[in-house]
């Protein structure tokens, strides 16, 4: 079992506030570094991906030509602010991308070419010195204290302390060892002690660090289905407004209110959804960046969006709902067995058990024992849910009550009713019972006693589950404990449901069942046996301490290996979707308000009845056009920090969130242009020539 960091709710809140503070700061240095990148993004070949901004650029180019051929103060002002509109849109995306460049630079330091000691012919071969870029999948290398691991791989022999701070940001070293779920190592990390043999699992250019760099820089970012759908909608609206503005030229001429192509171009840019068109990419990049700042890597924007749509959250009990440090509290023998006899069997069954629980049994008993000669250790696994020892004349098992009961019956024994009573009492108290059994000299197997493991539910976890419930998310606790223990802890923690005595196959079956019901499922895992479920889940968060198979199966990797963070991932996903929806609402509402600023000013001379719509009473048609164009550009700059930080999110139902956002961003989007354009008009009207 992989040990995971334990964070109290206070730690979580403090870390969350630091992350949000860092994410919300937009420094002058960041903007200065983003400007050259933004200017390069003005290449029409790049703007094809955002048709709305491409139309704005075409309009800016057209008004430039018009202003050169027929110079006027209004023409040059409109041209200037149309170009600034395009630049501001590119700047939003450049700033969002630039926030990951510092982390990418530190990661590149890990990619320096090193000398590796490759073993010819496998783990028992002779050493040869090669450069790390010559290593390929399947090569076996030796790494000792003070050396950097030359490539991603799995430890196949030995145990060592490894400094992974350059990747995870965590200064404390971690243990990496062969077998189990802590065997994966990352290229470029430093071995601090001992010696390990590593089998390389990735070719140069395809390592975990390479993927991290690509992700934080955004070079591998692909549009998500939701982004594509929204982009199609925005493009459709743009096409409609292009047709409308083109038709207005002839309608205005026919009505005796001639309008120049310069004015109609300005009108077009003000009417199309430039605000959300300019910020759409930045919102998606910033969502992934917020995850990176929480030390979670999302392999795609689709994974982040899926987190926002999650309906069911599968959470491991140990380390997520409880503190994960279950310790042996007492060993209860059954009738006819001495305490010493039960303790000796528990010690023998725990000799091969490297889990914290197994080691705590040795600590509780306070003495060690040597196993019998020619003994074969039976390792604990998630499938068998037992550990023990097999030797001539003696077989010992310790594990989940149901698993040991099956073993006892298969070996000719019976489980006494007293065992069920002890197991039930421990389970009902919220503890975890482990049954001890043995078989001697071919006699029927018999139960010797029960180990009582104690764990504690994390403070504040019930409140977090209440928040998830308010969001409409169902929480399911996954545990290897029996049903009684699971029920007691589930009730204390406040989860909606639980899956007891769960095997990897049970997890996979539960995920498929929920998905067949049309629900989106998120889970976390760290072992090879979790890989199928991680791959099946809509959001699979693999722990960085886990195996290579688990990290490849999931669509996110938590560098802190903190399973509690799955809840944060869901909240960030929802914040991304809410931010995109809120700014889309604001953008559309903005456009509606701009109709009242521009159209009455343009046509009130030909159609006096339109005067009733001229509620802003702007100084002149020219001032109205220029003020609207300036506001259209400035609102993009004003909203960049919000797009990067994300809309403030409070756990509540979908209907409550919709009402709140319609009120705040819908009504706000209507009011802001009225105030902004009116104030700008007061300034613009003072410019000579307007």
mmCIF file of C-alpha atoms in Angstrom, residues 83-296:
data_model
loop_
_atom_site.group_PDB
_atom_site.id
_atom_site.type_symbol
_atom_site.label_atom_id
_atom_site.label_comp_id
_atom_site.label_asym_id
_atom_site.label_seq_id
_atom_site.Cartn_x
_atom_site.Cartn_y
_atom_site.Cartn_z
ATOM 1 C CA UNK A 83 -5.855 46.570 -34.227
ATOM 2 C CA UNK A 84 -5.657 46.852 -30.441
ATOM 3 C CA UNK A 85 -8.696 44.574 -30.177
ATOM 4 C CA UNK A 86 -6.827 41.871 -32.100
ATOM 5 C CA UNK A 87 -3.645 42.431 -30.083
ATOM 6 C CA UNK A 88 -5.518 42.276 -26.761
ATOM 7 C CA UNK A 89 -7.136 38.991 -27.794
ATOM 8 C CA UNK A 90 -3.752 37.502 -28.697
ATOM 9 C CA UNK A 91 -2.299 38.941 -25.489
ATOM 10 C CA UNK A 92 -4.861 37.093 -23.356
ATOM 11 C CA UNK A 93 -3.784 33.758 -24.815
ATOM 12 C CA UNK A 94 -0.073 34.660 -24.631
ATOM 13 C CA UNK A 95 -0.282 35.635 -20.956
ATOM 14 C CA UNK A 96 -2.086 32.380 -20.154
ATOM 15 C CA UNK A 97 0.585 30.364 -21.970
ATOM 16 C CA UNK A 98 3.421 32.384 -20.440
ATOM 17 C CA UNK A 99 2.445 31.461 -16.890
ATOM 18 C CA UNK A 100 3.740 27.926 -17.509
ATOM 19 C CA UNK A 101 7.057 28.914 -19.068
ATOM 20 C CA UNK A 102 8.872 29.423 -15.752
ATOM 21 C CA UNK A 103 7.993 25.918 -14.617
ATOM 22 C CA UNK A 104 8.976 24.563 -18.037
ATOM 23 C CA UNK A 105 12.378 26.238 -17.725
ATOM 24 C CA UNK A 106 13.054 24.564 -14.372
ATOM 25 C CA UNK A 107 11.975 21.213 -15.799
ATOM 26 C CA UNK A 108 14.342 21.579 -18.750
ATOM 27 C CA UNK A 109 17.196 21.642 -16.252
ATOM 28 C CA UNK A 110 16.390 17.975 -15.615
ATOM 29 C CA UNK A 111 16.967 17.125 -19.268
ATOM 30 C CA UNK A 112 20.710 17.623 -19.274
ATOM 31 C CA UNK A 113 22.550 14.762 -20.916
ATOM 32 C CA UNK A 114 24.062 12.438 -18.316
ATOM 33 C CA UNK A 115 26.190 9.316 -18.368
ATOM 34 C CA UNK A 116 24.310 6.133 -17.585
ATOM 35 C CA UNK A 117 25.630 2.762 -16.446
ATOM 36 C CA UNK A 118 23.754 0.315 -18.636
ATOM 37 C CA UNK A 119 23.811 -3.401 -17.874
ATOM 38 C CA UNK A 120 24.462 -5.502 -20.960
ATOM 39 C CA UNK A 121 22.169 -8.499 -21.150
ATOM 40 C CA UNK A 122 19.818 -7.435 -18.373
ATOM 41 C CA UNK A 123 20.031 -7.055 -14.601
ATOM 42 C CA UNK A 124 22.901 -9.549 -14.211
ATOM 43 C CA UNK A 125 25.019 -8.221 -17.098
ATOM 44 C CA UNK A 126 28.253 -6.255 -17.116
ATOM 45 C CA UNK A 127 28.202 -2.467 -16.885
ATOM 46 C CA UNK A 128 28.879 -0.169 -19.842
ATOM 47 C CA UNK A 129 28.881 3.627 -19.917
ATOM 48 C CA UNK A 130 26.457 5.279 -22.360
ATOM 49 C CA UNK A 131 24.911 8.734 -22.680
ATOM 50 C CA UNK A 132 21.349 8.955 -21.411
ATOM 51 C CA UNK A 133 19.995 9.865 -24.868
ATOM 52 C CA UNK A 134 21.099 6.439 -26.138
ATOM 53 C CA UNK A 135 18.853 4.590 -23.685
ATOM 54 C CA UNK A 136 15.788 2.852 -25.064
ATOM 55 C CA UNK A 137 12.739 1.122 -23.610
ATOM 56 C CA UNK A 138 13.784 -2.120 -21.933
ATOM 57 C CA UNK A 139 17.369 -1.088 -21.127
ATOM 58 C CA UNK A 140 18.496 -1.765 -17.561
ATOM 59 C CA UNK A 141 20.699 0.743 -15.705
ATOM 60 C CA UNK A 142 22.330 0.998 -12.289
ATOM 61 C CA UNK A 143 21.986 4.214 -10.271
ATOM 62 C CA UNK A 144 23.740 4.882 -6.958
ATOM 63 C CA UNK A 145 23.649 7.637 -4.346
ATOM 64 C CA UNK A 146 24.577 11.035 -5.789
ATOM 65 C CA UNK A 147 23.646 10.092 -9.360
ATOM 66 C CA UNK A 148 20.708 11.280 -11.432
ATOM 67 C CA UNK A 149 18.312 8.712 -12.825
ATOM 68 C CA UNK A 150 18.963 8.820 -16.606
ATOM 69 C CA UNK A 151 15.401 8.111 -17.753
ATOM 70 C CA UNK A 152 11.886 7.148 -16.705
ATOM 71 C CA UNK A 153 11.659 3.600 -15.456
ATOM 72 C CA UNK A 154 10.659 1.062 -12.846
ATOM 73 C CA UNK A 155 12.914 -0.120 -10.035
ATOM 74 C CA UNK A 156 13.532 -3.843 -10.550
ATOM 75 C CA UNK A 157 16.026 -4.299 -7.719
ATOM 76 C CA UNK A 158 16.922 -2.421 -4.558
ATOM 77 C CA UNK A 159 15.468 0.438 -2.557
ATOM 78 C CA UNK A 160 16.622 4.062 -2.437
ATOM 79 C CA UNK A 161 15.725 7.524 -1.212
ATOM 80 C CA UNK A 162 15.073 9.839 -4.182
ATOM 81 C CA UNK A 163 14.883 13.641 -4.398
ATOM 82 C CA UNK A 164 11.963 14.492 -6.737
ATOM 83 C CA UNK A 165 11.670 18.149 -5.710
ATOM 84 C CA UNK A 166 12.438 19.457 -9.211
ATOM 85 C CA UNK A 167 9.336 17.658 -10.503
ATOM 86 C CA UNK A 168 6.925 17.762 -7.566
ATOM 87 C CA UNK A 169 8.115 20.812 -5.620
ATOM 88 C CA UNK A 170 8.126 18.651 -2.475
ATOM 89 C CA UNK A 171 11.473 18.931 -0.663
ATOM 90 C CA UNK A 172 11.117 15.731 1.377
ATOM 91 C CA UNK A 173 12.750 12.707 -0.303
ATOM 92 C CA UNK A 174 10.626 9.705 -1.248
ATOM 93 C CA UNK A 175 11.309 5.989 -1.124
ATOM 94 C CA UNK A 176 11.443 4.053 -4.373
ATOM 95 C CA UNK A 177 11.722 0.269 -4.298
ATOM 96 C CA UNK A 178 11.221 -2.766 -6.470
ATOM 97 C CA UNK A 179 7.814 -4.421 -6.489
ATOM 98 C CA UNK A 180 4.611 -2.913 -5.161
ATOM 99 C CA UNK A 181 3.229 0.481 -6.084
ATOM 100 C CA UNK A 182 6.316 2.628 -5.385
ATOM 101 C CA UNK A 183 8.566 1.383 -8.150
ATOM 102 C CA UNK A 184 8.209 4.167 -10.743
ATOM 103 C CA UNK A 185 11.062 6.696 -11.019
ATOM 104 C CA UNK A 186 11.341 9.847 -13.129
ATOM 105 C CA UNK A 187 14.303 10.730 -15.317
ATOM 106 C CA UNK A 188 16.425 13.595 -13.977
ATOM 107 C CA UNK A 189 15.589 13.004 -10.314
ATOM 108 C CA UNK A 190 18.432 12.464 -7.855
ATOM 109 C CA UNK A 191 19.186 9.296 -5.884
ATOM 110 C CA UNK A 192 20.170 10.302 -2.338
ATOM 111 C CA UNK A 193 21.015 6.928 -0.837
ATOM 112 C CA UNK A 194 21.668 3.279 -1.623
ATOM 113 C CA UNK A 195 21.641 1.602 -5.040
ATOM 114 C CA UNK A 196 18.809 0.695 -7.402
ATOM 115 C CA UNK A 197 18.521 -1.113 -10.708
ATOM 116 C CA UNK A 198 16.061 0.561 -13.088
ATOM 117 C CA UNK A 199 14.407 -0.746 -16.242
ATOM 118 C CA UNK A 200 13.826 2.144 -18.681
ATOM 119 C CA UNK A 201 10.190 2.590 -19.761
ATOM 120 C CA UNK A 202 10.363 5.548 -22.196
ATOM 121 C CA UNK A 203 12.491 6.613 -25.149
ATOM 122 C CA UNK A 204 14.205 10.037 -25.252
ATOM 123 C CA UNK A 205 11.706 12.787 -26.039
ATOM 124 C CA UNK A 206 8.784 10.807 -24.634
ATOM 125 C CA UNK A 207 9.548 10.934 -20.917
ATOM 126 C CA UNK A 208 7.292 12.162 -18.134
ATOM 127 C CA UNK A 209 9.279 15.426 -17.930
ATOM 128 C CA UNK A 210 8.914 15.917 -21.709
ATOM 129 C CA UNK A 211 5.158 15.535 -21.337
ATOM 130 C CA UNK A 212 5.127 17.940 -18.379
ATOM 131 C CA UNK A 213 6.980 20.595 -20.380
ATOM 132 C CA UNK A 214 4.631 20.227 -23.343
ATOM 133 C CA UNK A 215 1.593 20.444 -21.085
ATOM 134 C CA UNK A 216 2.640 23.464 -19.011
ATOM 135 C CA UNK A 217 3.708 25.357 -22.146
ATOM 136 C CA UNK A 218 0.447 24.493 -23.879
ATOM 137 C CA UNK A 219 2.160 23.178 -27.007
ATOM 138 C CA UNK A 220 0.142 19.972 -26.864
ATOM 139 C CA UNK A 221 -3.146 21.643 -25.979
ATOM 140 C CA UNK A 222 -5.969 20.624 -28.248
ATOM 141 C CA UNK A 223 -9.409 22.167 -28.269
ATOM 142 C CA UNK A 224 -11.981 20.293 -26.248
ATOM 143 C CA UNK A 225 -15.361 19.270 -27.690
ATOM 144 C CA UNK A 226 -17.078 22.019 -25.687
ATOM 145 C CA UNK A 227 -14.630 24.622 -26.983
ATOM 146 C CA UNK A 228 -15.121 23.419 -30.549
ATOM 147 C CA UNK A 229 -18.905 23.573 -30.178
ATOM 148 C CA UNK A 230 -18.751 27.092 -28.715
ATOM 149 C CA UNK A 231 -16.318 28.166 -31.436
ATOM 150 C CA UNK A 232 -18.742 26.894 -34.094
ATOM 151 C CA UNK A 233 -21.559 28.887 -32.464
ATOM 152 C CA UNK A 234 -19.445 32.060 -32.334
ATOM 153 C CA UNK A 235 -18.363 31.559 -35.947
ATOM 154 C CA UNK A 236 -21.988 31.125 -37.011
ATOM 155 C CA UNK A 237 -22.979 34.359 -35.264
ATOM 156 C CA UNK A 238 -20.062 36.101 -36.956
ATOM 157 C CA UNK A 239 -21.152 34.915 -40.399
ATOM 158 C CA UNK A 240 -24.695 36.145 -39.702
ATOM 159 C CA UNK A 241 -23.461 39.591 -38.620
ATOM 160 C CA UNK A 242 -21.150 39.848 -41.640
ATOM 161 C CA UNK A 243 -24.198 39.273 -43.840
ATOM 162 C CA UNK A 244 -26.290 41.748 -41.820
ATOM 163 C CA UNK A 245 -23.669 44.511 -41.943
ATOM 164 C CA UNK A 246 -23.098 43.932 -45.645
ATOM 165 C CA UNK A 247 -26.832 44.269 -46.269
ATOM 166 C CA UNK A 248 -27.023 47.422 -44.148
ATOM 167 C CA UNK A 249 -24.845 49.289 -46.642
ATOM 168 C CA UNK A 250 -27.498 48.972 -49.334
ATOM 169 C CA UNK A 251 -30.423 49.360 -46.900
ATOM 170 C CA UNK A 252 -28.918 52.598 -45.579
ATOM 171 C CA UNK A 253 -28.409 53.931 -49.102
ATOM 172 C CA UNK A 254 -31.980 53.045 -50.005
ATOM 173 C CA UNK A 255 -33.252 54.788 -46.835
ATOM 174 C CA UNK A 256 -31.245 57.925 -47.430
ATOM 175 C CA UNK A 257 -28.941 57.330 -44.438
ATOM 176 C CA UNK A 258 -25.737 56.397 -46.265
ATOM 177 C CA UNK A 259 -23.101 54.667 -44.086
ATOM 178 C CA UNK A 260 -19.468 54.240 -45.068
ATOM 179 C CA UNK A 261 -17.766 50.867 -45.092
ATOM 180 C CA UNK A 262 -15.569 52.168 -42.251
ATOM 181 C CA UNK A 263 -18.611 52.662 -40.020
ATOM 182 C CA UNK A 264 -20.105 49.316 -41.006
ATOM 183 C CA UNK A 265 -16.802 47.555 -40.283
ATOM 184 C CA UNK A 266 -16.727 49.143 -36.824
ATOM 185 C CA UNK A 267 -20.349 48.111 -36.322
ATOM 186 C CA UNK A 268 -19.525 44.528 -37.326
ATOM 187 C CA UNK A 269 -16.656 44.251 -34.843
ATOM 188 C CA UNK A 270 -18.838 45.628 -32.051
ATOM 189 C CA UNK A 271 -21.687 43.233 -32.792
ATOM 190 C CA UNK A 272 -19.782 39.954 -33.161
ATOM 191 C CA UNK A 273 -18.845 38.160 -29.896
ATOM 192 C CA UNK A 274 -15.268 39.437 -29.732
ATOM 193 C CA UNK A 275 -15.014 39.305 -25.927
ATOM 194 C CA UNK A 276 -15.498 35.562 -25.519
ATOM 195 C CA UNK A 277 -13.805 34.953 -28.884
ATOM 196 C CA UNK A 278 -10.674 36.656 -27.570
ATOM 197 C CA UNK A 279 -10.734 34.968 -24.158
ATOM 198 C CA UNK A 280 -11.859 31.443 -25.069
ATOM 199 C CA UNK A 281 -8.379 29.920 -25.444
ATOM 200 C CA UNK A 282 -7.078 31.777 -22.387
ATOM 201 C CA UNK A 283 -9.873 30.331 -20.227
ATOM 202 C CA UNK A 284 -8.975 26.762 -21.224
ATOM 203 C CA UNK A 285 -5.228 27.255 -20.786
ATOM 204 C CA UNK A 286 -5.757 28.950 -17.416
ATOM 205 C CA UNK A 287 -7.889 26.032 -16.231
ATOM 206 C CA UNK A 288 -5.034 23.617 -16.879
ATOM 207 C CA UNK A 289 -2.632 26.111 -15.297
ATOM 208 C CA UNK A 290 -4.707 26.176 -12.095
ATOM 209 C CA UNK A 291 -4.347 22.400 -11.932
ATOM 210 C CA UNK A 292 -0.585 22.667 -12.490
ATOM 211 C CA UNK A 293 -0.390 25.122 -9.592
ATOM 212 C CA UNK A 294 -2.043 22.455 -7.434
ATOM 213 C CA UNK A 295 0.648 20.021 -8.671
ATOM 214 C CA UNK A 296 -1.808 18.103 -10.867
#
